[in-house]
Coordinates of C-alpha atoms in Angstrom, one line a residue:
M1 CA 176.1 -122.3 -152.0
N2 CA 176.4 -125.8 -153.2
S3 CA 176.6 -126.7 -156.9
V4 CA 176.1 -130.1 -158.6
E5 CA 176.9 -131.2 -162.1
K6 CA 174.5 -133.7 -163.8
P7 CA 174.6 -135.1 -167.3
V8 CA 171.5 -134.0 -169.3
T9 CA 170.4 -137.6 -169.8
E10 CA 170.5 -138.2 -166.0
A11 CA 168.8 -134.9 -165.3
R12 CA 166.0 -135.7 -167.6
K13 CA 165.1 -138.8 -165.5
E14 CA 165.3 -136.8 -162.2
F15 CA 163.9 -133.4 -163.4
A16 CA 161.1 -133.0 -160.8
D17 CA 163.5 -133.9 -158.0
L18 CA 166.2 -131.5 -159.3
V19 CA 163.6 -128.7 -159.6
N20 CA 162.5 -129.2 -156.0
R21 CA 166.2 -129.3 -154.8
V22 CA 166.9 -126.0 -156.6
A23 CA 163.6 -124.4 -155.4
Y24 CA 163.8 -125.4 -151.7
T25 CA 167.6 -125.4 -151.0
G26 CA 168.9 -122.8 -153.5
E27 CA 171.4 -125.4 -154.8
R28 CA 172.6 -124.9 -158.3
V29 CA 172.6 -127.7 -160.9
A30 CA 174.9 -127.5 -163.9
L31 CA 173.6 -129.6 -166.8
T32 CA 176.4 -131.2 -168.8
R33 CA 176.8 -132.9 -172.1
R34 CA 180.1 -134.8 -172.7
G35 CA 181.6 -133.1 -169.6
K36 CA 180.8 -129.5 -170.9
V37 CA 178.3 -127.4 -169.0
M38 CA 175.4 -126.6 -171.4
A39 CA 172.8 -125.0 -169.1
A40 CA 172.0 -124.6 -165.4
L41 CA 169.0 -124.8 -163.0
V42 CA 169.1 -121.9 -160.6
S43 CA 166.7 -120.6 -157.9
A44 CA 164.3 -117.8 -158.7
E45 CA 166.3 -115.5 -156.5
D46 CA 169.5 -116.3 -158.4
L47 CA 167.7 -115.7 -161.7
E48 CA 166.4 -112.3 -160.5
L49 CA 170.0 -111.4 -159.6
L50 CA 171.3 -112.4 -163.0
E51 CA 168.6 -110.4 -164.7
S52 CA 169.5 -107.4 -162.6
L53 CA 173.2 -107.8 -163.5
R54 CA 172.4 -108.0 -167.2
A55 CA 170.2 -104.9 -167.1
G56 CA 173.0 -103.0 -165.3
R57 CA 170.9 -102.3 -162.2
V58 CA 173.5 -103.8 -159.8
D59 CA 176.8 -102.2 -158.9
L60 CA 179.0 -105.0 -157.5
T61 CA 181.6 -102.5 -156.4
Q62 CA 179.4 -101.3 -153.5
A63 CA 179.2 -103.5 -150.4
G64 CA 176.1 -104.5 -148.5
P65 CA 172.5 -105.1 -149.3
A66 CA 172.0 -101.6 -150.8
A67 CA 174.3 -102.4 -153.7
S68 CA 171.4 -102.9 -156.0
Q69 CA 169.8 -99.6 -155.1
Q70 CA 171.5 -96.8 -157.0
P71 CA 169.9 -93.4 -156.2
D72 CA 171.7 -91.5 -159.0
R73 CA 170.3 -93.9 -161.6
P74 CA 166.5 -94.0 -162.3
Q75 CA 165.1 -97.5 -162.0
P76 CA 163.1 -98.7 -165.0
D77 CA 159.5 -99.7 -164.4
R78 CA 159.6 -103.4 -163.7
P79 CA 156.4 -105.5 -163.7
Q80 CA 155.6 -107.1 -160.4
H81 CA 155.7 -110.9 -160.6
A82 CA 154.1 -113.4 -158.3
P83 CA 156.8 -115.6 -156.6
L84 CA 157.7 -118.7 -158.7
R85 CA 156.4 -122.0 -157.4
V86 CA 157.5 -125.6 -157.9
A87 CA 156.5 -126.7 -161.4
A88 CA 156.9 -130.4 -161.0
E89 CA 156.5 -133.2 -158.5
Y90 CA 157.8 -136.7 -158.2
R91 CA 155.2 -139.5 -158.4
P92 CA 156.7 -142.9 -157.6
G93 CA 155.7 -145.7 -159.9
R94 CA 155.1 -143.5 -163.0
P95 CA 157.7 -143.2 -165.7
P96 CA 159.2 -139.7 -166.3
G97 CA 157.9 -137.6 -169.1
F98 CA 155.0 -135.5 -170.1
G99 CA 152.2 -138.0 -170.0
R100 CA 153.0 -139.6 -173.3

């Protein structure tokens, strides 16, 4: 999976395009300030994996797609979410921002 680093000031200008890149290609974007990674844009799939890791529901020592399914451990009730959609779009000729 590809990863790109972008300074926060640059990313602010290209936010809609970056969101679309992440959503449609799965590419990760590391947001930097003075060369240090401060945050990241990741796909909804990657976010779900990270949340599963934090909750301890994924055992990375097991191989294969069944690694996240652990029959000896009860799975907590998890609310069902609708899939995430693109939250922004690029409109040429308009300055970036929130309609200020």
